[in-house]
Coordinates of C-alpha atoms and ligand atoms in Angstrom, one line a residue:
X1136 CA 38.0 -33.4 -55.0
X1137 CA 38.4 -33.5 -50.9
X1138 CA 38.3 -29.9 -51.1
X1139 CA 36.2 -27.3 -52.7
X1140 CA 37.1 -26.0 -55.9
X1141 CA 36.1 -22.6 -55.3
X1142 CA 38.4 -20.2 -52.2
X1143 CA 34.9 -19.2 -51.0
X1144 CA 36.8 -16.8 -48.4
X1145 CA 38.6 -15.1 -51.3
X1146 CA 35.4 -15.0 -52.9
X1147 CA 33.8 -13.2 -50.2
X1148 CA 36.5 -11.1 -49.7
X1149 CA 36.4 -10.0 -53.3
X1150 CA 32.5 -9.3 -53.4
X1151 CA 33.0 -6.9 -50.0
X1152 CA 35.2 -5.0 -52.2
X1153 CA 33.2 -5.0 -55.4
X1154 CA 30.0 -3.9 -53.1
X1155 CA 31.8 -1.1 -52.1
X1156 CA 32.9 -0.1 -55.6
X1157 CA 29.2 -0.8 -56.5
X1158 CA 28.1 1.6 -54.0
X1159 CA 30.5 4.4 -54.8
X1160 CA 30.7 4.2 -58.6
X1161 CA 27.5 2.0 -59.7
X1162 CA 25.4 3.9 -57.1
X1163 CA 26.7 7.2 -55.8
X1164 CA 28.6 8.5 -58.6
X1165 CA 26.5 7.2 -61.3
X1166 CA 23.5 9.6 -59.7
X1167 CA 25.2 12.3 -58.9
X1168 CA 24.7 15.3 -60.8
X1169 CA 28.2 17.0 -60.7
X1170 CA 29.4 13.7 -62.3
X1171 CA 29.5 13.3 -66.0
X1172 CA 26.8 11.2 -68.0
X1173 CA 29.2 9.3 -69.6
X1174 CA 32.6 9.5 -70.6
X1175 CA 32.9 8.8 -74.7
X1176 CA 35.7 6.8 -75.9
X1177 CA 36.1 6.0 -79.5
X1178 CA 35.5 2.0 -79.7
X1179 CA 39.2 1.3 -80.3
X1180 CA 40.2 3.5 -77.6
X1181 CA 37.9 1.8 -75.3
X1182 CA 38.8 -1.8 -76.8
X1183 CA 42.6 -0.7 -75.7
X1184 CA 41.5 0.5 -72.4
X1185 CA 39.5 -2.4 -71.5
X1186 CA 42.3 -4.8 -72.4
X1187 CA 39.8 -7.0 -73.7
X1188 CA 41.7 -10.1 -74.6
X1189 CA 40.7 -13.6 -72.6
X1190 CA 43.7 -15.2 -71.7
X1191 CA 44.6 -18.9 -70.3
X1192 CA 45.7 -17.4 -66.9
X1193 CA 43.3 -15.8 -64.6
X1194 CA 44.3 -12.3 -62.8
X1195 CA 45.0 -11.5 -59.5
X1196 CA 42.0 -9.4 -56.8
X1197 CA 43.7 -6.1 -57.6
X1198 CA 43.8 -6.2 -61.1
X1199 CA 39.8 -7.4 -61.1
X1200 CA 38.6 -4.8 -58.9
X1201 CA 40.0 -2.2 -61.3
X1202 CA 38.4 -3.7 -63.8
X1203 CA 35.3 -3.7 -62.1
X1204 CA 35.8 0.3 -61.4
X1205 CA 36.6 0.6 -65.3
X1206 CA 33.2 -1.1 -66.3
X1207 CA 31.4 1.3 -64.3
X1208 CA 33.5 4.4 -65.0
X1209 CA 33.4 4.0 -68.6
X1210 CA 29.7 2.7 -69.2
X1211 CA 26.9 5.4 -69.7
X1212 CA 25.2 6.4 -66.4
X1213 CA 21.5 5.7 -66.9
X1214 CA 20.8 6.3 -63.3
X1215 CA 21.9 10.5 -63.7
X1216 CA 19.6 13.0 -63.4
X1217 CA 20.5 14.4 -67.0
X1218 CA 20.2 10.9 -68.7
X1219 CA 17.0 11.3 -71.0
X1220 CA 18.3 9.0 -73.7
X1221 CA 15.7 6.5 -73.2
X1222 CA 12.0 5.9 -72.2
X1223 CA 13.8 4.2 -69.0
X1224 CA 16.3 6.2 -66.5
X1225 CA 17.0 6.7 -63.2
X1226 CA 18.0 4.4 -60.6
X1227 CA 15.9 3.1 -57.4
X1228 CA 17.3 2.0 -54.5
X1229 CA 14.9 -0.4 -53.7
X1230 CA 14.5 -1.9 -56.8
X1231 CA 18.1 -2.2 -57.3
X1232 CA 17.8 -4.1 -53.4
X1233 CA 15.2 -6.4 -55.6
X1234 CA 17.7 -6.9 -58.6
X1235 CA 20.6 -7.8 -56.3
X1236 CA 18.7 -10.3 -54.6
X1237 CA 17.5 -11.6 -57.9
X1238 CA 20.8 -11.9 -59.0
X1239 CA 22.2 -13.5 -55.8
X1240 CA 19.4 -16.3 -55.7
X1241 CA 20.2 -17.4 -59.3
X1242 CA 17.2 -19.3 -59.9
X1243 CA 14.2 -19.4 -62.6
X1244 CA 10.7 -19.1 -61.5
X1245 CA 9.6 -22.0 -63.7
X1246 CA 9.0 -24.3 -60.9
X1247 CA 7.6 -23.7 -57.2
X1248 CA 10.3 -26.3 -56.0
X1249 CA 13.1 -24.0 -57.0
X1250 CA 11.7 -20.7 -56.5
X1251 CA 8.9 -20.5 -54.0
X1252 CA 8.9 -17.1 -53.1
X1253 CA 9.5 -15.6 -56.6
X1254 CA 6.7 -17.6 -57.7
X1255 CA 4.4 -16.3 -55.3
X1256 CA 5.9 -12.7 -55.5
X1257 CA 5.3 -12.7 -59.3
X1258 CA 1.6 -14.1 -59.1
X1259 CA 0.9 -11.2 -56.6
X1260 CA 2.8 -8.2 -58.7
X1261 CA 1.2 -9.5 -61.8
X1262 CA -2.5 -9.7 -59.8
X1263 CA -2.0 -6.3 -58.9
X1264 CA -1.0 -5.2 -62.4
X1265 CA -4.4 -6.9 -63.8
X1266 CA -6.0 -5.0 -60.9
X1267 CA -5.0 -1.9 -62.3
X1268 CA -6.1 -2.9 -66.2
X1269 CA -9.6 -3.5 -64.7
X1270 CA -9.6 -7.1 -64.3
X1271 CA -10.3 -9.4 -61.2
X1272 CA -9.1 -12.7 -62.7
X1273 CA -6.9 -13.3 -65.7
X1274 CA -3.2 -14.6 -65.9
X1275 CA 0.1 -13.4 -66.9
X1276 CA 3.7 -13.8 -67.3
X1277 CA 6.9 -11.9 -66.9
X1278 CA 8.8 -11.7 -70.7
X1279 CA 12.3 -10.4 -71.4
X1280 CA 10.8 -7.1 -72.5
X1281 CA 8.0 -5.4 -74.4
X1282 CA 8.9 -6.9 -77.8
X1283 CA 8.5 -10.2 -76.2
X1284 CA 5.3 -8.9 -74.6
X1285 CA 3.9 -8.1 -77.9
X1286 CA 5.0 -11.1 -79.8
X1287 CA 3.5 -13.8 -76.7
X1288 CA 0.3 -11.6 -77.4
X1289 CA 0.0 -12.4 -81.0
X1290 CA 1.1 -16.3 -80.4
X1291 CA -2.0 -16.5 -77.9
X1292 CA -4.2 -14.6 -80.2
X1293 CA -3.8 -17.1 -83.1
X1294 CA -3.9 -20.1 -80.5
X1295 CA -7.0 -19.2 -79.3
X1296 CA -8.5 -18.7 -82.8
X1297 CA -7.0 -21.6 -84.3
X1298 CA -6.0 -24.2 -81.5
X1299 CA -4.4 -26.7 -83.9
X1300 CA -2.0 -24.2 -85.6
X1301 CA 0.4 -25.3 -82.4
X1302 CA 0.7 -28.7 -83.9
X1303 CA 0.1 -28.3 -87.5
X1304 CA 1.9 -24.5 -87.9
X1305 CA 0.6 -22.1 -90.5
X1306 CA 0.1 -25.2 -93.0
X1307 CA -3.6 -25.6 -92.4
X1308 CA -4.3 -21.4 -91.6
X1309 CA -6.1 -18.6 -94.0
X1310 CA -3.5 -15.7 -94.6
X1311 CA -3.5 -14.1 -91.3
X1312 CA -3.8 -10.2 -90.9
X1313 CA -2.7 -8.1 -88.1
X1314 CA -3.3 -4.5 -87.6
X1315 CA -1.6 -2.0 -85.5
X1316 CA -0.8 2.1 -86.3
X1317 CA 1.6 3.8 -88.2
X1318 CA 3.2 4.7 -84.9
X1319 CA 3.1 1.2 -83.3
X1320 CA 6.0 -0.2 -82.1
X1321 CA 8.6 -2.3 -84.5
X1322 CA 8.2 -5.5 -82.4
X1323 CA 4.7 -6.2 -84.3
X1324 CA 6.5 -6.3 -87.5
X1325 CA 9.2 -8.4 -85.8
X1326 CA 6.8 -10.6 -83.9
X1327 CA 5.0 -11.4 -87.3
X1328 CA 8.0 -12.2 -89.0
X1329 CA 9.0 -14.6 -86.3
X1330 CA 5.7 -16.3 -85.9
X1331 CA 5.5 -16.7 -89.7
X1332 CA 2.5 -14.4 -89.9
X1333 CA 4.8 -12.2 -92.3
X1334 CA 5.3 -8.7 -92.2
X1335 CA 3.3 -8.1 -95.4
X1336 CA 0.3 -9.2 -93.3
X1337 CA 1.0 -6.5 -90.7
X1338 CA -1.4 -3.4 -91.9
X1339 CA -0.3 0.1 -90.5
X1340 CA -3.4 2.0 -89.9
X1341 CA -3.3 5.5 -90.3
X1342 CA -3.1 8.1 -87.5
X1343 CA -4.2 11.4 -87.0
X1344 CA -2.1 14.4 -86.4
X1345 CA -1.4 13.5 -82.8
X1346 CA -0.3 10.2 -84.1
X1347 CA -3.5 8.1 -82.9
X1348 CA -4.9 5.2 -84.4
X1349 CA -7.8 6.2 -86.3
X1350 CA -10.9 3.7 -85.3
X1351 CA -12.5 4.8 -89.0
X1352 CA -9.5 3.7 -90.6
X1353 CA -9.4 0.7 -88.9
X1354 CA -12.5 -0.3 -89.5
X1355 CA -11.9 0.2 -93.4
X1356 CA -8.5 -1.6 -93.4
X1357 CA -10.2 -4.7 -91.8
X1358 CA -12.9 -4.5 -94.6
X1359 CA -10.3 -4.2 -97.2
X1360 CA -8.1 -6.9 -96.1
X1361 CA -11.2 -9.2 -95.8
X1362 CA -12.2 -8.6 -99.2
X1363 CA -8.9 -9.5 -100.4
X1364 CA -9.4 -12.8 -98.7
X1365 CA -7.0 -12.4 -95.4
X1366 CA -8.2 -13.5 -92.3
X1367 CA -8.0 -10.6 -89.7
X1368 CA -6.8 -11.9 -86.3
X1369 CA -5.2 -9.4 -83.9
X1370 CA -5.2 -5.6 -83.5
X1371 CA -2.5 -4.2 -81.4
X1372 CA -3.5 -0.6 -80.1
X1373 CA -0.4 1.5 -78.7
X1374 CA -0.9 3.3 -75.2
X1375 CA 2.4 5.4 -75.4
X1376 CA 3.5 5.6 -78.3
X1377 CA 7.3 5.4 -78.5
X1378 CA 8.3 8.7 -80.1
X1379 CA 5.0 11.1 -79.9
X1380 CA 4.0 9.5 -76.5
X1381 CA 0.4 9.1 -78.1
X1382 CA -2.6 7.0 -77.0
X1383 CA -4.8 5.0 -79.2
X1384 CA -8.2 5.4 -77.8
X1385 CA -9.4 2.2 -76.9
X1386 CA -13.1 2.2 -76.3
X1387 CA -13.5 3.1 -80.0
X1388 CA -10.5 0.6 -81.3
X1389 CA -12.4 -2.4 -78.7
X1390 CA -15.7 -1.3 -80.4
X1391 CA -14.2 -2.5 -84.0
X1392 CA -12.4 -5.3 -82.6
X1393 CA -15.9 -6.6 -81.0
X1394 CA -17.7 -6.2 -84.3
X1395 CA -15.3 -8.3 -86.2
X1396 CA -14.3 -10.8 -83.4
X1397 CA -11.0 -9.8 -83.3
X1398 CA -8.3 -10.0 -80.4
X1399 CA -7.7 -6.5 -79.1
X1400 CA -3.8 -6.2 -77.5
X1401 CA -3.1 -3.4 -76.0
X1402 CA 0.7 -2.5 -75.8
X1403 CA 1.0 -0.1 -72.9
X1404 CA 4.8 -1.0 -72.5
X1405 CA 5.3 2.8 -72.2
X1406 CA 2.0 4.2 -71.2
X1407 CA 0.9 1.4 -68.6
X1408 CA 1.9 3.0 -65.8
X1409 CA -0.1 6.1 -66.0
X1410 CA -3.0 3.5 -64.6
X1411 CA -1.6 4.2 -61.1
X1412 CA -2.6 7.6 -61.3
X1413 CA -6.0 8.8 -60.9
X1414 CA -5.3 12.1 -62.7
X1415 CA -3.9 10.4 -65.6
X1416 CA -5.6 6.9 -66.0
X1417 CA -8.3 8.5 -68.1
X1418 CA -5.7 8.3 -71.3
X1419 CA -5.8 4.2 -71.0
X1420 CA -9.8 4.1 -70.9
X1421 CA -11.4 1.1 -72.5
X1422 CA -8.3 -1.0 -71.7
X1423 CA -10.3 -3.5 -69.4
X1424 CA -11.9 -4.3 -72.7
X1425 CA -9.0 -5.8 -74.3
X1426 CA -7.7 -9.2 -74.4
X1427 CA -4.3 -8.8 -73.7
X1428 CA -1.6 -5.9 -72.7
X1429 CA 1.9 -5.1 -72.3
X1430 CA 3.2 -3.1 -69.5
X1431 CA 6.6 -2.6 -68.8
X1432 CA 7.2 -1.1 -65.3
X1433 CA 11.2 -0.9 -66.1
X1434 CA 10.3 2.2 -67.9
X1435 CA 8.5 4.6 -65.8
X1436 CA 8.2 3.1 -62.5
X1437 CA 12.3 2.6 -62.6
X1438 CA 12.3 -0.9 -61.4
X1439 CA 15.2 -1.7 -63.7
X1440 CA 15.8 -3.5 -67.1
X1441 CA 14.1 -5.8 -67.4
X1442 CA 10.2 -6.2 -66.0
X1443 CA 7.8 -6.6 -68.6
X1444 CA 4.5 -8.1 -67.8
X1445 CA 2.0 -9.6 -70.3
X1446 CA -1.3 -9.6 -69.1
X1447 CA -4.3 -11.7 -70.2
X1448 CA -7.8 -11.3 -69.5
X1449 CA -8.6 -15.2 -70.2
X1450 CA -8.3 -17.5 -67.0
X1451 CA -9.3 -20.3 -68.6
X1452 CA -5.5 -21.1 -68.9
X1453 CA -5.2 -20.5 -72.1
X1454 CA -1.5 -19.3 -72.0
X1455 CA -0.4 -22.9 -70.6
X1456 CA -2.4 -24.4 -73.4
X1457 CA -0.6 -22.1 -75.9
X1458 CA 2.7 -22.6 -74.8
X1459 CA 2.8 -25.5 -72.5
X1460 CA 4.8 -28.8 -73.3
X1461 CA 4.9 -30.5 -69.9
X1462 CA 8.8 -31.3 -69.7
X1463 CA 8.5 -34.2 -67.3
X1464 CA 11.9 -33.1 -65.9
X1465 CA 10.4 -30.1 -64.8
X1466 CA 6.6 -30.4 -64.6
X1467 CA 6.2 -33.4 -63.2
X1468 CA 2.0 -33.9 -62.4
X1469 CA 2.8 -36.3 -59.4
X1470 CA 4.8 -33.5 -57.1
X1471 CA 3.9 -33.4 -53.8
X1472 CA 2.4 -29.7 -53.5
X1473 CA 0.2 -27.7 -55.6
X1474 CA 1.5 -28.0 -59.4
X1475 CA -0.9 -25.1 -60.7
X1476 CA 2.5 -22.7 -58.8
X1477 CA 4.7 -24.4 -61.6
X1478 CA 3.9 -21.2 -64.0
X1479 CA 7.0 -21.6 -66.6
X1480 CA 5.2 -23.7 -68.9
X1481 CA 2.7 -20.5 -69.8
X1482 CA 6.2 -19.1 -71.2
X1483 CA 7.8 -20.3 -74.5
X1484 CA 11.0 -19.4 -72.3
X1485 CA 12.6 -22.3 -70.1
X1486 CA 15.0 -20.6 -67.8
X1487 CA 13.5 -17.0 -67.0
X1488 CA 14.7 -14.1 -65.0
X1489 CA 12.7 -13.4 -61.9
X1490 CA 11.4 -10.0 -63.1
X1491 CA 8.5 -9.8 -60.4
X1492 CA 10.8 -9.7 -57.3
X1493 CA 12.4 -6.4 -57.7
X1494 CA 8.8 -4.7 -58.9
X1495 CA 7.4 -6.7 -55.5
X1496 CA 10.1 -4.8 -53.6
X1497 CA 9.6 -1.4 -54.7
X1498 CA 6.1 -1.9 -54.5
X1499 CA 6.3 -2.7 -51.0
X1500 CA 8.9 0.4 -50.2
X1501 CA 6.4 3.3 -51.8
X1502 CA 3.2 1.6 -51.9
X1503 CA 0.8 2.4 -54.8
X1504 CA 0.3 5.7 -53.7
X1505 CA 4.3 6.3 -54.1
X1506 CA 4.1 4.9 -57.7
X1507 CA 1.3 7.0 -58.6
X1508 CA 3.5 9.9 -56.9
X1509 CA 6.1 9.3 -59.4
X1510 CA 4.0 8.8 -62.6
X1511 CA 2.4 12.6 -61.5
X1512 CA 5.9 13.9 -60.7
X1513 CA 7.3 13.0 -64.2
X1514 CA 4.1 14.5 -65.7
X1515 CA 4.6 17.7 -63.6
X1516 CA 8.2 18.0 -64.6
X1517 CA 7.5 17.6 -68.1
X1518 CA 4.6 20.4 -68.1
X1519 CA 7.6 22.6 -66.5
X1520 CA 9.6 22.0 -69.6
X1521 CA 6.8 22.4 -72.0
X1522 CA 6.2 26.1 -70.5
X1523 CA 10.1 26.5 -70.8
X1524 CA 10.5 25.6 -74.2
X1525 CA 7.3 27.6 -75.3
X1526 CA 8.9 30.7 -73.4
X1527 CA 12.3 30.2 -75.1
X1528 CA 13.6 31.8 -78.4
X1529 CA 14.7 29.2 -80.6
X1530 CA 13.0 26.1 -79.3
X1531 CA 10.2 24.8 -81.1
X1532 CA 7.4 22.0 -80.2
X1533 CA 6.5 19.7 -82.6
X1534 CA 3.2 19.2 -81.0
X1535 CA 1.7 19.5 -77.5
X1536 CA 2.7 16.4 -75.6
X1537 CA -0.3 14.3 -74.4
X1538 CA 1.7 12.5 -72.0
X1539 CA 5.8 12.5 -71.1
X1540 CA 7.0 12.7 -74.8
X1541 CA 8.3 16.1 -75.4
X1542 CA 9.1 16.8 -78.8
X1543 CA 11.2 19.9 -79.9
X1544 CA 13.7 21.2 -82.7
X1545 CA 16.0 23.7 -81.7
X1546 CA 16.9 26.2 -84.3
X1547 CA 20.1 28.0 -84.3
X1548 CA 20.2 31.6 -84.8
X1549 CA 21.6 31.1 -88.3
X1550 CA 18.4 29.4 -89.5
X1551 CA 16.0 31.8 -87.6
X1552 CA 13.7 34.0 -89.8
X1553 CA 14.4 31.8 -92.5
X1554 CA 11.6 30.6 -95.0
X1555 CA 10.4 27.0 -94.3
X1556 CA 12.0 25.9 -97.6
X1557 CA 13.3 22.5 -98.1
X1558 CA 16.7 23.9 -97.7
X1559 CA 15.7 25.1 -94.2
X1560 CA 14.2 21.8 -93.1
X1561 CA 17.5 19.7 -94.6
X1562 CA 20.0 22.4 -92.3
X1563 CA 17.5 22.0 -89.5
X1564 CA 17.6 17.9 -89.9
X1565 CA 21.5 18.0 -89.1
X1566 CA 21.1 20.4 -86.0
X1567 CA 19.7 17.7 -83.2
X1568 CA 22.8 15.1 -84.3
X1569 CA 25.3 17.8 -84.5
X1570 CA 24.0 18.8 -80.8
X1571 CA 24.1 15.3 -79.8
X1572 CA 27.7 14.2 -80.9
X1573 CA 28.7 17.6 -78.7
X1574 CA 26.8 16.6 -75.7
X1575 CA 28.0 13.3 -75.7
X1576 CA 31.9 14.2 -76.1
X1577 CA 31.0 16.4 -73.4
X1578 CA 29.4 14.1 -71.0
X1579 CA 27.0 16.4 -69.8
X1580 CA 24.0 14.9 -70.6
X1581 CA 22.0 12.3 -73.2
X1582 CA 18.9 12.9 -74.9
X1583 CA 17.2 11.3 -77.9
X1584 CA 16.6 12.4 -81.4
X1585 CA 14.9 10.9 -84.7
X1586 CA 13.4 11.6 -87.5
X1587 CA 9.6 11.2 -87.8
X1588 CA 7.7 10.6 -90.8
X1589 CA 8.2 13.9 -93.2
X1590 CA 9.6 15.6 -90.0
X1591 CA 13.3 16.2 -89.8
X1592 CA 15.3 15.2 -86.7
X1593 CA 14.0 16.6 -83.5
X1594 CA 14.8 15.8 -79.7
X1595 CA 12.2 13.4 -77.9
X1596 CA 12.8 14.4 -74.2
X1597 CA 11.5 12.0 -71.4
X1598 CA 11.6 12.5 -67.6
X1599 CA 10.9 9.5 -65.9
X1600 CA 13.5 10.1 -63.3
X1601 CA 12.4 11.8 -59.9
X1602 CA 15.5 12.6 -58.7
X1603 CA 15.4 15.4 -61.9
X1604 CA 14.8 19.1 -60.5
X1605 CA 13.7 22.0 -62.1
X1606 CA 17.4 22.9 -62.2
X1607 CA 18.0 20.0 -64.3
X1608 CA 15.6 20.7 -66.9
X1609 CA 17.0 24.3 -66.9
X1610 CA 20.5 23.0 -67.5
X1611 CA 18.9 20.6 -70.3
X1612 CA 17.8 23.4 -72.3
X1613 CA 20.8 25.7 -71.5
X1614 CA 23.0 23.1 -72.8
X1615 CA 20.9 22.5 -76.1
X1616 CA 21.0 26.4 -76.6
X1617 CA 24.7 26.6 -75.9
X1618 CA 25.6 23.6 -77.9
X1619 CA 23.5 24.3 -80.5
X1620 CA 24.2 28.2 -81.0
X1621 CA 27.0 28.4 -83.4
X1622 CA 25.6 25.7 -85.9
Ligands
ABU441 N1 10.3 0.3 -76.3 C1 11.2 1.3 -77.0 C2 12.1 2.1 -76.4 C3 13.1 2.5 -77.1 C4 13.5 3.9 -76.4 O1 13.6 4.1 -75.1 O2 13.4 4.9 -77.1

């Protein structure tokens, strides 16, 4: 015990090398359009390549450095300009610096005493996001992903209506009812299961042909559920649905909620960033009337996984009362500083990542205007691609995109000119998976596909990365055409 149990000099030397690898493999190559997006390996081959077994003795530096290179080389390059697979993509250097800082600090922003800088940054970032929602006051906390933010909303709504549910659980409660659209995120069902509300008590309200919740159907569903003896509690509207990118009509939904005294939550995990753009914020008109909002800057703002803000209109301390337990080893009331800065008890988590820091660094770097320009560039890129899809033979739009989700089928020559029979749709449904397999094996790009309701598999193209150019978008369509030509 007379000497440290760590070789600090060797550790620093190792890190120096790792930083070089990170810069070369993780940043430069990962964002270089001439590199592959992925290097597909079958799972068994990958297991063997990685030599995953954990042994009794450690390995030397050179071997470990090679392992670091392998991790980067064999992983999917989500920062690549031709990675379009998820609602997140791209690599922002400033945000990445924020992520490095967060990892290096290795602290939890539950108390001011162990994370003074991070607590204040989180406070500032949340206030700024709330301001964009249209609230001059309120509350909030960063959560580990949009699903958790949506679940927090449900939990806070239940606590606000039935404060005793915190201590008594669900024993004393009426049968609660939750409403969300058929296009809503699956986390609403998961949240109902996790919170003991029950998935049977989630009522999926019908949507129109654009995927927007029909407010009149919400009204009818509330009436029906009430007549059956349930207690409507919570409505989740969606601003930017996962597949179609639709925006619910928040004002009309807020009217229904006001009439019935229901909590209105807006899942703006995907579409919230449109609030930054004067050109696009109309998509969320009425959001200021909600009680809570989920907004994931890790998606469209390219902050890096994960960064999900749960925002609350309430400024009476509801969040703290709902989740706080006041563990005396963390949240001592007799500390020498303002203990309202010990915000950790607002969250059901204890250890929590400091997800506000990277957003703060990015915001400082590009400003609100720079963030808005990104959103608008993504929108402009989508419009360009839309025009190309309309022009090209064999590409068929699922619907005109409202936002950034461009959904389309590619019809190979063998299926063109055929009747729209069940056989035709059956064959067409196999096209997107076949093209996807080819593109992954080739490593040229990645894009998502899915069936949707009665629609067979189609591609969902989403551009969030400002590094994407017109050439990348032309390549994207050329590649689909080439890969799908012989199917
Ligand atoms: N929150 C759902 C996102 C899934 C996707 O990237 O498509």
